[in-house]
CSV table of C-alpha atoms in Angstrom, one decimal:
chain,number,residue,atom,x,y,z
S,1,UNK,CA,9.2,10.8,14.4
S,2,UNK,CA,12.9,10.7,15.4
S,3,UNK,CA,15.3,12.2,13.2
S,4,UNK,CA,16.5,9.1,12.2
S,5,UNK,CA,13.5,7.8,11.6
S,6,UNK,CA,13.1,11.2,9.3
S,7,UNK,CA,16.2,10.1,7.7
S,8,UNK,CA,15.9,6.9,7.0
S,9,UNK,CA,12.1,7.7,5.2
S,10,UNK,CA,14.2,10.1,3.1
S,11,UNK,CA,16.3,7.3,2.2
S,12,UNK,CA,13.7,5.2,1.1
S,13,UNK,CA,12.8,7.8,-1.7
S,14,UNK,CA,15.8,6.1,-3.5
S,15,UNK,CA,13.5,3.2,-4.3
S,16,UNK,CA,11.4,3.2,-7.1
S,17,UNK,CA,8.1,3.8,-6.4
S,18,UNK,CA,6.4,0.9,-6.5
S,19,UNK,CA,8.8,-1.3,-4.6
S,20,UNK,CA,8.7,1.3,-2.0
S,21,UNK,CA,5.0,0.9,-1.6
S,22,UNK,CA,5.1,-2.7,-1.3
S,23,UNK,CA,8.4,-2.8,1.0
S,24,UNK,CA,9.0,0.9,2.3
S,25,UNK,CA,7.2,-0.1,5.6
S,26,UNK,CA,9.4,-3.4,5.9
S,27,UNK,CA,12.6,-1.9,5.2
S,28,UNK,CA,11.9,1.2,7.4
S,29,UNK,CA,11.1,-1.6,10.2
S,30,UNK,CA,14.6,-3.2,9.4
S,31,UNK,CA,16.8,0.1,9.8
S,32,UNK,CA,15.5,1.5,12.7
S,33,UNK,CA,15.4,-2.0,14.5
S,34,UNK,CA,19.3,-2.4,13.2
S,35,UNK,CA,20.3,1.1,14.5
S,36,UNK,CA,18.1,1.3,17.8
S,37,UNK,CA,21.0,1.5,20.1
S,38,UNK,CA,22.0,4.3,18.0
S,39,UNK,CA,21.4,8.3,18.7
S,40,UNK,CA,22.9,9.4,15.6
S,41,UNK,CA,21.3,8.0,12.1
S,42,UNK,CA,23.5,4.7,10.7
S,43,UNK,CA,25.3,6.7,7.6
S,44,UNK,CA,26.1,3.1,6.6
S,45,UNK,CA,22.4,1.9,6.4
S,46,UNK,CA,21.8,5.0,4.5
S,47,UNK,CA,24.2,4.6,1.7
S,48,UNK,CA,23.1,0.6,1.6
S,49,UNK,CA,19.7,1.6,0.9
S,50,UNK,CA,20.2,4.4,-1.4
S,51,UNK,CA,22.6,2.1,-3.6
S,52,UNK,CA,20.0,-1.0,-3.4
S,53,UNK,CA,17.3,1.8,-4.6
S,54,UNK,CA,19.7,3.2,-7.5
S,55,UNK,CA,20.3,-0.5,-8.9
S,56,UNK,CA,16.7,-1.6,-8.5
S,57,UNK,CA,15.6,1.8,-10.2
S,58,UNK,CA,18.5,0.6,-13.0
S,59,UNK,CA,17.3,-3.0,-12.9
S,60,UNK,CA,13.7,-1.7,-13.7
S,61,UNK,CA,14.4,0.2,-16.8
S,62,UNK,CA,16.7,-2.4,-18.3
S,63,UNK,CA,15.2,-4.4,-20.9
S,64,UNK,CA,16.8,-6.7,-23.3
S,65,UNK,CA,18.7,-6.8,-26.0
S,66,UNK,CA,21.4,-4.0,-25.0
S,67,UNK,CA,19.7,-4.6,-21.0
S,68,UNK,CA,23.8,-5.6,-19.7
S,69,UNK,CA,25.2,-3.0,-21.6
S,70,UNK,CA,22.9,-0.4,-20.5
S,71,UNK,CA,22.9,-1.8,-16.9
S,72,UNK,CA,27.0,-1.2,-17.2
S,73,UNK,CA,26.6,2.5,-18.7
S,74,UNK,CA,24.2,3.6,-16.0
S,75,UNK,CA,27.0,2.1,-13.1
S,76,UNK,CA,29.6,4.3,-15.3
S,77,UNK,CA,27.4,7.1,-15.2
S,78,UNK,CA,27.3,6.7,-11.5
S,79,UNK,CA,30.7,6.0,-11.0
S,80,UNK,CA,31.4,9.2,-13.5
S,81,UNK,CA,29.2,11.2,-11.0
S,82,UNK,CA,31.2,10.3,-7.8
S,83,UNK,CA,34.3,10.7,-10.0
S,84,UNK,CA,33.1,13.9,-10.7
S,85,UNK,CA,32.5,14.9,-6.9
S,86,UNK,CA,36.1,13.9,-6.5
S,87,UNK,CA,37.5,16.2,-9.0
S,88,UNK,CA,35.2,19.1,-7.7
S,89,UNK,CA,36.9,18.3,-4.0
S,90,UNK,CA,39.9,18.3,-5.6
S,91,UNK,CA,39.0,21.9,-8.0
S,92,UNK,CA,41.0,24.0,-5.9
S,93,UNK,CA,41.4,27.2,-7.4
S,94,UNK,CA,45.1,28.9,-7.1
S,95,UNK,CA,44.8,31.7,-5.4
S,96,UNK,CA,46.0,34.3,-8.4
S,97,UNK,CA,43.5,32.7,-10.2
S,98,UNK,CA,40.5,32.8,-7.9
S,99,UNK,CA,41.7,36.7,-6.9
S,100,UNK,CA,41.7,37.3,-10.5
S,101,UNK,CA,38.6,35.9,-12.0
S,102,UNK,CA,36.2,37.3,-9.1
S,103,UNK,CA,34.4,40.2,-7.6
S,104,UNK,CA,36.7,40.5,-4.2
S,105,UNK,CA,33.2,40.6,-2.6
S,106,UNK,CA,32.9,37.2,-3.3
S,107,UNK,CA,36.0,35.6,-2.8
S,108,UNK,CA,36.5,35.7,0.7
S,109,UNK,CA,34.0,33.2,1.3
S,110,UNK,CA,34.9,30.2,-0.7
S,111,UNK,CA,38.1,29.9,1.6
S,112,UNK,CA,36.7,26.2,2.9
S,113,UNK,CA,39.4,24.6,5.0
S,114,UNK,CA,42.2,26.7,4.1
S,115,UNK,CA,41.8,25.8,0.1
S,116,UNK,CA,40.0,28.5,-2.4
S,117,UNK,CA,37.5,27.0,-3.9
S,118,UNK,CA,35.8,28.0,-6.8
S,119,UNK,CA,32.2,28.2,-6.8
S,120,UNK,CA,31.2,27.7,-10.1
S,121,UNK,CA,33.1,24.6,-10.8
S,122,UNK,CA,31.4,23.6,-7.3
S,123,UNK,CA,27.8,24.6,-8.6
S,124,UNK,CA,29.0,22.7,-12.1
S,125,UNK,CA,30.0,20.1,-10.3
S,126,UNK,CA,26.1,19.6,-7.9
S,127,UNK,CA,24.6,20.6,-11.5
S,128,UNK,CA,26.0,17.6,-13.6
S,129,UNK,CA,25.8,15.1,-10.8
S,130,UNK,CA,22.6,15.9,-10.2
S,131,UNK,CA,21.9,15.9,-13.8
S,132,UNK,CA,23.6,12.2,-14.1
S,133,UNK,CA,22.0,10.5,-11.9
S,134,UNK,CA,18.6,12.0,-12.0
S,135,UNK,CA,19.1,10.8,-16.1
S,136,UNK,CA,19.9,7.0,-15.2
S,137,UNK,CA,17.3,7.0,-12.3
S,138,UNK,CA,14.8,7.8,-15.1
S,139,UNK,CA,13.9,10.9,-12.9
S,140,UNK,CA,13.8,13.2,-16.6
S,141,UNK,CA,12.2,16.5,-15.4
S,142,UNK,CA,14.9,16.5,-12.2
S,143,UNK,CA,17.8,16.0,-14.7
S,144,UNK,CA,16.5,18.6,-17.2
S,145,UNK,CA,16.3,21.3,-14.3
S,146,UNK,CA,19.8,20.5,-13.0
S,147,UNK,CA,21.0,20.5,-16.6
S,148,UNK,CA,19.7,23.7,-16.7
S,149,UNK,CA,20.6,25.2,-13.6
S,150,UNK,CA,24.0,24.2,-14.8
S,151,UNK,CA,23.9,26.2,-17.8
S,152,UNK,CA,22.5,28.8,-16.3
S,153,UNK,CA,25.6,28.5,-13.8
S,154,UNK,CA,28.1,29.2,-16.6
S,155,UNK,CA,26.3,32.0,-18.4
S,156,UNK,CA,26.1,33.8,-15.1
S,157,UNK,CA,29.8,33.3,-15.1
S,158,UNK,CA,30.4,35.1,-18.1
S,159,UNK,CA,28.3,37.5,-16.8
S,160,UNK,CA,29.9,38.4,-13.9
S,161,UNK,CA,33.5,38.7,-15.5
S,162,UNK,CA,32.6,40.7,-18.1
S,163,UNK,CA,36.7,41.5,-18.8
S,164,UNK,CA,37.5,38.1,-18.9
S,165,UNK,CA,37.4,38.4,-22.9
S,166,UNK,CA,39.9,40.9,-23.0
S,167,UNK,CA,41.8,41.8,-20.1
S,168,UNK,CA,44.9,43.3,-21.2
S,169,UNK,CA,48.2,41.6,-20.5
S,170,UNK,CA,49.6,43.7,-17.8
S,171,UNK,CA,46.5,42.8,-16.0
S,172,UNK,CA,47.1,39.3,-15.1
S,173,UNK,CA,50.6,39.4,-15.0
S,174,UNK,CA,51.0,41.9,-12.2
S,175,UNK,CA,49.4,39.6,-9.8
S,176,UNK,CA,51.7,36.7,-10.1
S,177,UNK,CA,54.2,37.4,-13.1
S,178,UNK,CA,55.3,33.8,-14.7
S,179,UNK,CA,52.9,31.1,-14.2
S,180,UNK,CA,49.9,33.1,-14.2
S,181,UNK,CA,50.4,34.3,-18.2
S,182,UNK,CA,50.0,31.2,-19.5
S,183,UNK,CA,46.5,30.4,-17.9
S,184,UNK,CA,44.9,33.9,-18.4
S,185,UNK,CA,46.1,33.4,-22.1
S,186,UNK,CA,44.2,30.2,-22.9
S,187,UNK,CA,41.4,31.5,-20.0
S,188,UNK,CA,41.0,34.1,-22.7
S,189,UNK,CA,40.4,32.1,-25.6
S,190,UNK,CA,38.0,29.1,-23.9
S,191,UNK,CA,36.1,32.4,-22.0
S,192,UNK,CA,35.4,33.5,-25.7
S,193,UNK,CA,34.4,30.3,-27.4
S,194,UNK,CA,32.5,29.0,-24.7
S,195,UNK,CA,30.4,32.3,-25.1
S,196,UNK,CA,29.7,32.0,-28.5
S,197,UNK,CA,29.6,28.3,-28.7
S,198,UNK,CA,27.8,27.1,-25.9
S,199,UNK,CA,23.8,28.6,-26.5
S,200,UNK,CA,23.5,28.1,-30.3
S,201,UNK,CA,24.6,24.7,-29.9
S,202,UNK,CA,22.5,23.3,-27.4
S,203,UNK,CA,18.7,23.7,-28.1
S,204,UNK,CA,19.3,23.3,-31.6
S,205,UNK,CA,20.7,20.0,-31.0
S,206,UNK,CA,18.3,19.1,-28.4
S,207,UNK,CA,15.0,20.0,-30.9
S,208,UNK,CA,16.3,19.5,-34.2
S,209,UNK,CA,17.9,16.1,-33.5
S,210,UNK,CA,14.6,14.0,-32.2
S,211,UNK,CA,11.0,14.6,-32.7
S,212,UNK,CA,10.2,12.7,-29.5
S,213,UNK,CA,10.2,14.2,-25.9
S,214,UNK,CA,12.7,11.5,-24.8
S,215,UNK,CA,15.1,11.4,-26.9
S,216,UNK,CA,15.0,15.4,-27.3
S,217,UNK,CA,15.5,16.0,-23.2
S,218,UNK,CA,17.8,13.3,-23.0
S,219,UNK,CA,20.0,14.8,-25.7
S,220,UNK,CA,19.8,18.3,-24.5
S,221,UNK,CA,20.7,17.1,-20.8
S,222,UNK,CA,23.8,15.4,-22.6
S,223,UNK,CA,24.9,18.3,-24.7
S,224,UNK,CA,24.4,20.7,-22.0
S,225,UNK,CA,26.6,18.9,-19.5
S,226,UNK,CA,28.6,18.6,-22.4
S,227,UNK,CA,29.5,22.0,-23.3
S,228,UNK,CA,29.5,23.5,-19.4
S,229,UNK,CA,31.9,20.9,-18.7
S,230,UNK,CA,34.2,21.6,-21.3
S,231,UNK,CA,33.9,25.1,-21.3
S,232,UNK,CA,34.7,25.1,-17.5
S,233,UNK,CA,37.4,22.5,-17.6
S,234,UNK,CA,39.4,24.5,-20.2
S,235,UNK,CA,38.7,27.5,-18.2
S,236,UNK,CA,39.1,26.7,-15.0
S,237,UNK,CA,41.7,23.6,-14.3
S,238,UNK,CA,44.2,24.1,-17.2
S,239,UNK,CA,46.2,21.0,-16.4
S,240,UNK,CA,46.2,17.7,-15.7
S,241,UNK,CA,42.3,17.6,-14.3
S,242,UNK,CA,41.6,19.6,-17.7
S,243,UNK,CA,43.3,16.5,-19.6
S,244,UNK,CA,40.8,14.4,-17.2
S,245,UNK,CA,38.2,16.6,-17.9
S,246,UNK,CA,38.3,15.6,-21.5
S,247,UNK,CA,38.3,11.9,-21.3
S,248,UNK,CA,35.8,11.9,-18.5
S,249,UNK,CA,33.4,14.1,-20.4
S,250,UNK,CA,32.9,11.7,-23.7
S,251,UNK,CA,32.9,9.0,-21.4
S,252,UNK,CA,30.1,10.4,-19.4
S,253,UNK,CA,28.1,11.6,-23.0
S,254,UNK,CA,28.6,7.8,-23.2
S,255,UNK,CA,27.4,6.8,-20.9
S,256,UNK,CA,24.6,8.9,-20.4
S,257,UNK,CA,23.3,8.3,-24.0
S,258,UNK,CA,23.8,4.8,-23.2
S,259,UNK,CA,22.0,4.7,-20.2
S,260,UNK,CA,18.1,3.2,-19.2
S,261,UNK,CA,16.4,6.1,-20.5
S,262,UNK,CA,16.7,5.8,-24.4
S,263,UNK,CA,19.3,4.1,-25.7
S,264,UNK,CA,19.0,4.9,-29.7
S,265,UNK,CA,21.5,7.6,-30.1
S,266,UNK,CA,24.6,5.8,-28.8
S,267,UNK,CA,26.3,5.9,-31.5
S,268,UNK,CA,26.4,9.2,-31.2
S,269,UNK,CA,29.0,9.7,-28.8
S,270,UNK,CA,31.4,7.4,-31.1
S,271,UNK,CA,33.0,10.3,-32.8
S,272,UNK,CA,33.7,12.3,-29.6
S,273,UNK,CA,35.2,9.2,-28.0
S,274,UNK,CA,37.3,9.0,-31.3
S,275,UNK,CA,38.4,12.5,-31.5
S,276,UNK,CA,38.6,13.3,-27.8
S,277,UNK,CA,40.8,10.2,-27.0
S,278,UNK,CA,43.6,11.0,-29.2
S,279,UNK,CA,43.3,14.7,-28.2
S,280,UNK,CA,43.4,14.0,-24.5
S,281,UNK,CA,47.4,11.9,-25.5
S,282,UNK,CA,48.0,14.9,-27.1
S,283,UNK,CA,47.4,17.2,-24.7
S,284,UNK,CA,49.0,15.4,-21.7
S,285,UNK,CA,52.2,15.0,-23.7
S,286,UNK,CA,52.4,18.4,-24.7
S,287,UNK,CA,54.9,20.1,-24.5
S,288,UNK,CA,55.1,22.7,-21.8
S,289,UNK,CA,57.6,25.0,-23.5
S,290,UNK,CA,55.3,25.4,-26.4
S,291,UNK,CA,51.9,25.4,-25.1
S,292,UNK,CA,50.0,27.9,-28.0
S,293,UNK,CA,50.7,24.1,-30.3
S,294,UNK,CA,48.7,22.7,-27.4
S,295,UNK,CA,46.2,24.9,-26.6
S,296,UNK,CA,45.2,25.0,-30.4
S,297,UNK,CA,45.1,21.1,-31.1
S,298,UNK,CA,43.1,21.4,-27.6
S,299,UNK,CA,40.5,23.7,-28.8
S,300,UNK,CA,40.2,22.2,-32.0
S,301,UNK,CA,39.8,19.0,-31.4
S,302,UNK,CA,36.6,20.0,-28.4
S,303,UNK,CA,35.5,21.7,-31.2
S,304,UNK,CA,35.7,18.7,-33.9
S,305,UNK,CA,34.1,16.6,-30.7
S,306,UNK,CA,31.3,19.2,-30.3
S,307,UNK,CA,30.5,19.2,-34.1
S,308,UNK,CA,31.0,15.2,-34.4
S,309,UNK,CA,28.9,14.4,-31.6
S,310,UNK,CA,26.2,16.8,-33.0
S,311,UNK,CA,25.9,15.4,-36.5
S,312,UNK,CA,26.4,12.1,-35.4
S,313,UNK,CA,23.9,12.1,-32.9
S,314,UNK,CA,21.2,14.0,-35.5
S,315,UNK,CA,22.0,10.9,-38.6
S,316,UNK,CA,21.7,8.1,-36.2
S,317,UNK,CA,18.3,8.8,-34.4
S,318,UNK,CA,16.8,9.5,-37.5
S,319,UNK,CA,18.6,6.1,-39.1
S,320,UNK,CA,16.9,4.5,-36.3
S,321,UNK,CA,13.7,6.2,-36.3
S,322,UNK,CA,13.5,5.2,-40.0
S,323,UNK,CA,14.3,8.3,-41.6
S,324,UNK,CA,11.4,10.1,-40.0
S,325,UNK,CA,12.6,13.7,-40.6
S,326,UNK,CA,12.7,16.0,-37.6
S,327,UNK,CA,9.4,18.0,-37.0
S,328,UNK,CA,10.4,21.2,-35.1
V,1,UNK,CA,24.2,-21.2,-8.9
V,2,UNK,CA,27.4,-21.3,-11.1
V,3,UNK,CA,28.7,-18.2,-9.9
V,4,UNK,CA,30.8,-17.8,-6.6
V,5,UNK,CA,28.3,-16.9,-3.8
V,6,UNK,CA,28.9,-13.2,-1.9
V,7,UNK,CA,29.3,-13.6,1.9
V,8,UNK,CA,26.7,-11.6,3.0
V,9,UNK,CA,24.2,-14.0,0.8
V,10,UNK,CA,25.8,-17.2,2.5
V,11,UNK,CA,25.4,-16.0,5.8
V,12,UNK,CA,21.7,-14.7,5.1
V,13,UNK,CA,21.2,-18.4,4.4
V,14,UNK,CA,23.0,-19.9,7.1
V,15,UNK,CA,20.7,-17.6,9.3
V,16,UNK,CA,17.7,-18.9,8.3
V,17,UNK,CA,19.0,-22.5,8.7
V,18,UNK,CA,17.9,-22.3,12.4
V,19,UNK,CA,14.4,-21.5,11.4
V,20,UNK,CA,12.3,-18.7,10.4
V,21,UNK,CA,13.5,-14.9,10.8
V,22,UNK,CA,12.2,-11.0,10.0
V,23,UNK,CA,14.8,-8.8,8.6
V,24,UNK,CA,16.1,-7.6,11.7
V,25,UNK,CA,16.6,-11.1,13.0
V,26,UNK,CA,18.6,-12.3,9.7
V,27,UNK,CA,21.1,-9.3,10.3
V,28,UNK,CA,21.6,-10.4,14.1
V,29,UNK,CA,22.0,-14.1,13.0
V,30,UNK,CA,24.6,-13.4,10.9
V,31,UNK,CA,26.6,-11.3,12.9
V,32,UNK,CA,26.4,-14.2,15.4
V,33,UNK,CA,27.3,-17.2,13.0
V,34,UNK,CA,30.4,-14.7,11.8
V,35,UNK,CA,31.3,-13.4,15.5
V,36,UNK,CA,30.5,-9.9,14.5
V,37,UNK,CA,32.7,-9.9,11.6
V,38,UNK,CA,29.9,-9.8,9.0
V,39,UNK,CA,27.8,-6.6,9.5
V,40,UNK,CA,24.5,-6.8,7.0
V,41,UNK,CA,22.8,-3.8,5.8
V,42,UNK,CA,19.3,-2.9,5.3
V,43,UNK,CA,20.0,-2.3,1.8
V,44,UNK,CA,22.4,-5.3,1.5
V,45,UNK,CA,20.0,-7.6,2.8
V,46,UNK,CA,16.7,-6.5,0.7
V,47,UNK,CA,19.4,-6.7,-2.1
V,48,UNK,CA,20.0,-10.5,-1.4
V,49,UNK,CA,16.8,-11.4,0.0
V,50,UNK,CA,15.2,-10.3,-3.0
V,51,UNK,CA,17.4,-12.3,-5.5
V,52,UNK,CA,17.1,-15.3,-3.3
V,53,UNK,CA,13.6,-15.6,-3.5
V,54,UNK,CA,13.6,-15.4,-7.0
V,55,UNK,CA,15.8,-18.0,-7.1
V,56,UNK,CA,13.5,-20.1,-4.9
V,57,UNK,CA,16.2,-20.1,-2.2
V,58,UNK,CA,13.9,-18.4,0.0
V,59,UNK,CA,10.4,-17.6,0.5
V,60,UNK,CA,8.1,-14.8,2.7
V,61,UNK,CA,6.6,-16.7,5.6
V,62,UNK,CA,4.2,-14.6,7.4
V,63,UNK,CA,4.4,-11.2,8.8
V,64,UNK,CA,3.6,-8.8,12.1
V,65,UNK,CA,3.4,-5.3,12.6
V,66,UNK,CA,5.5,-4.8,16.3
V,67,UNK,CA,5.7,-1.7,18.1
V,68,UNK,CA,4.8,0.1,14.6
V,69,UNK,CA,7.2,-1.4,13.0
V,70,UNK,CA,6.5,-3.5,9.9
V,71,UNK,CA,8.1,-7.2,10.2
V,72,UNK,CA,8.1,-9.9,7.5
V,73,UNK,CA,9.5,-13.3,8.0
V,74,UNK,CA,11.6,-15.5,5.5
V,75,UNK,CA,12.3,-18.9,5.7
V,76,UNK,CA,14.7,-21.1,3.8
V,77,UNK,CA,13.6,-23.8,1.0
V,78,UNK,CA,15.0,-27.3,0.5
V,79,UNK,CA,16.4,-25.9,-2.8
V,80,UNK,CA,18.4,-23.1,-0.4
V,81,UNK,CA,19.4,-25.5,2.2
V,82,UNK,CA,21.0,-27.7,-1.1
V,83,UNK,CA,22.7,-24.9,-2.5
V,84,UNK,CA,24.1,-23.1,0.7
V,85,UNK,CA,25.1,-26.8,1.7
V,86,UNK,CA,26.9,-27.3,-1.3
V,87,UNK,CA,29.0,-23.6,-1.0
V,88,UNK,CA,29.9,-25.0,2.3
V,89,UNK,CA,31.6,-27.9,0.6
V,90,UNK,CA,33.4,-25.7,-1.4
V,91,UNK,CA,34.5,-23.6,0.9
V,92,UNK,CA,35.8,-26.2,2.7
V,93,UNK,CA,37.3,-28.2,-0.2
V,94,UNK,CA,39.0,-24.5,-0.5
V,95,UNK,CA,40.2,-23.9,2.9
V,96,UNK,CA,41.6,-27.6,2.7
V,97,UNK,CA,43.9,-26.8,0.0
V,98,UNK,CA,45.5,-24.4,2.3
V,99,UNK,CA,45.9,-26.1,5.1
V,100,UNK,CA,47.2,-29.3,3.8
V,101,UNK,CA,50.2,-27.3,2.5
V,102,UNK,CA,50.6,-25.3,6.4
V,103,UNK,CA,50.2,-28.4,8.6
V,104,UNK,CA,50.7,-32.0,6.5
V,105,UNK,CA,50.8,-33.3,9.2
V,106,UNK,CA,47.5,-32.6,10.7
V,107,UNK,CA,45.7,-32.9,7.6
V,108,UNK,CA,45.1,-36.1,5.4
């Protein structure tokens, strides 16, 4: 087998299974008689068939009424995900920051092309995606274990900067006096609540909320992508890709809860588009001279999104499972 | 077909116009019929293929196993040949338009 050949097989693993049984052989056939004068694999060919396996895999779960809609949400869910990969490329850490916030045994090494990267909003990053769009390929076990390497991600964070609670002021500032107060300030405060916030909310959500398996993973994949991701936005890119990291967050909980896999709790992510919408205007037109007005409405309102998204998600699946009370 | 018609789906059909073809052979057709400007994919063409034949536009027609390699054919239906046949006409009626207003002359 060339490595091509090798390749292209892998390829064909984004079909579902069935159609890859019946066609597999014949598609296989196709790409290595298209690329023959080829000695490197066709990256084109490639992507063509891994997107033609990700819509087929979305075609096959879609099922009328809600089947455009969800077919819609599981495209945003992917186009959230490569979204997503952008703003990781685009994560660069500044250097105070990075020098900072790690063990200097470590930060040598994430100096990739001459930009400090940081490498848990890279492993946040692989985590979610991977998460996403093993959800809306229906691939549930794959998305739970990315969701959970994700988590896992962010607690070994706060692990390994155990003074990122309370480092005292002098600190930071030495390092880069000026800019750098203002981001170890509200670093601080998000390092905290994301602590305490983060692991109570979760699992409770995920097996209070739904009785069934489905609905329970589904949810806990949702509000653990959730919470990472804002915990590491506010943490990590204070700024504008923070303010994108709160629209694009509800939108991918929307998504995501919209997507093939189980569609009842939808509604749930109405209130956190509500709240976070609003919040994200806010904090983009903050102003910079004042940011402790900012940082506050900020937290509050992930907080009021959190919370919303929570009880909204636990009323509607029961309204839709008939009032079934939860059986944990 | 109410909706406008993707290239690559017009030129799969104008491939098979000349007679049966296996995957592979579609692609080549097509770059051909375009003079190389319309480069199919595997994935592109499975994609069409797929919701052509549902459509009745286009139907399996035999297959062979060459060299290994799995190869099914695909022909075009009379209800394909009408419906690429009439996207011609459009096209045409379309490209029209636009050259009336370059060369008056010509056109007319």
């Amino acid at each position: 087998m060339t490595p091509s050949e090798r390749i292209y097989r892998a390829a064909l693993a984004a079909y579902p299974r069935d159609y890859r049984a019946a066609r597999g052989d014949e598609v296989l056939g196709t790409m290595l008689d298209a690329t023959e004068a080829r000695r490197l694999p066709d990256v084109r060919e490639v992507g063509s068939v891994v997107a033609d396996g990700y819509r087929r895999r979305v075609l096959a779960s879609v099922t009328p009424p809600l089947g455009a809609l969800r077919a819609g949400a599981a495209w945003a869910a992917f186009a959230l995900a490569v979204l997503t990969a952008a703003v990781a490329v685009l994560g660069v850490m500044r250097e105070d920051h990075l020098a900072t916030s790690l063990p200097a045994s470590l930060a040598p090494s994430l100096h990739v092309l001459g930009l400090a990267i940081s490498p848990w909003f890279a492993a946040f990053a692989v985590t979610s995606i991977g998460a996403l769009v093993a959800l809306v390929a229906s691939e549930r076990r794959a998305a739970i274990a990315f969701a959970l390497a994700g988590v896992a991600v962010q607690v070994w964070e706060v692990a390994f900067r155990p003074a990122a609670g309370f480092p005292g002021p002098t600190a930071t500032s030495q390092r880069t006096p000026g800019r750098t107060s203002r981001r170890s300030r509200v670093s601080r405060g998000t390092g905290s609540s994301r602590a305490s916030s983060s692991p109570p909310a979760s699992p409770s959500r995920g097996r209070g909320a739904c009785p069934g398996s489905a609905c329970g993973s589904r949810r806990l994949v949702v509000s653990l992508v959730l919470v990472a991701g804002l915990a590491l936005a506010m943490d990590h890119l204070y700024g504008a890709v923070a303010a994108l990291g709160i629209v694009l967050l509800p939108l991918l909980a929307a998504a995501v809860a919209l997507s093939p896999l189980d569609p009842r709790p939808a509604l749930a992510c109405v209130p956190l588009l509500v709240t976070a919408l609003p919040l994200a205007w806010t904090y983009v037109h903050a102003d910079p001279t004042t940011p402790a007005a900012g940082d506050l409405t900020v937290l509050a309102g992930i907080l009021l999104g959190i919370v919303a998204f929570a009880v909204a998600g636990t009323t509607s699946a029961h309204r839709l499972r008939g009032g079934t009370p939860p059986q944990s | 077909m109410t909706e406008t018609m993707r290239e690559p789906t017009y030129f799969v059909l104008a491939a098979l116009l000349d007679g049966r073809l296996h995957g592979y052979g579609i692609i080549k057709r097509a770059t051909e019929l375009s003079d190389g400007r319309v480069r199919i994919t595997a994935g592109t063409l499975y994609g069409a293929i797929d919701r052509l034949i549902e459509q009745g536009l286009v139907a399996p027609d035999g297959e062979e196993t060459v060299s290994g390699r799995l190869r099914r054919y695909y022909r075009i239906t009379g209800e394909g040949e009408r419906v690429v046949a009439e996207e011609a006409a459009r096209l045409r009626a379309a490209s029209e338009v636009v050259a009336r207003r370059l060369h008056p002359a010509e056109a007319s």
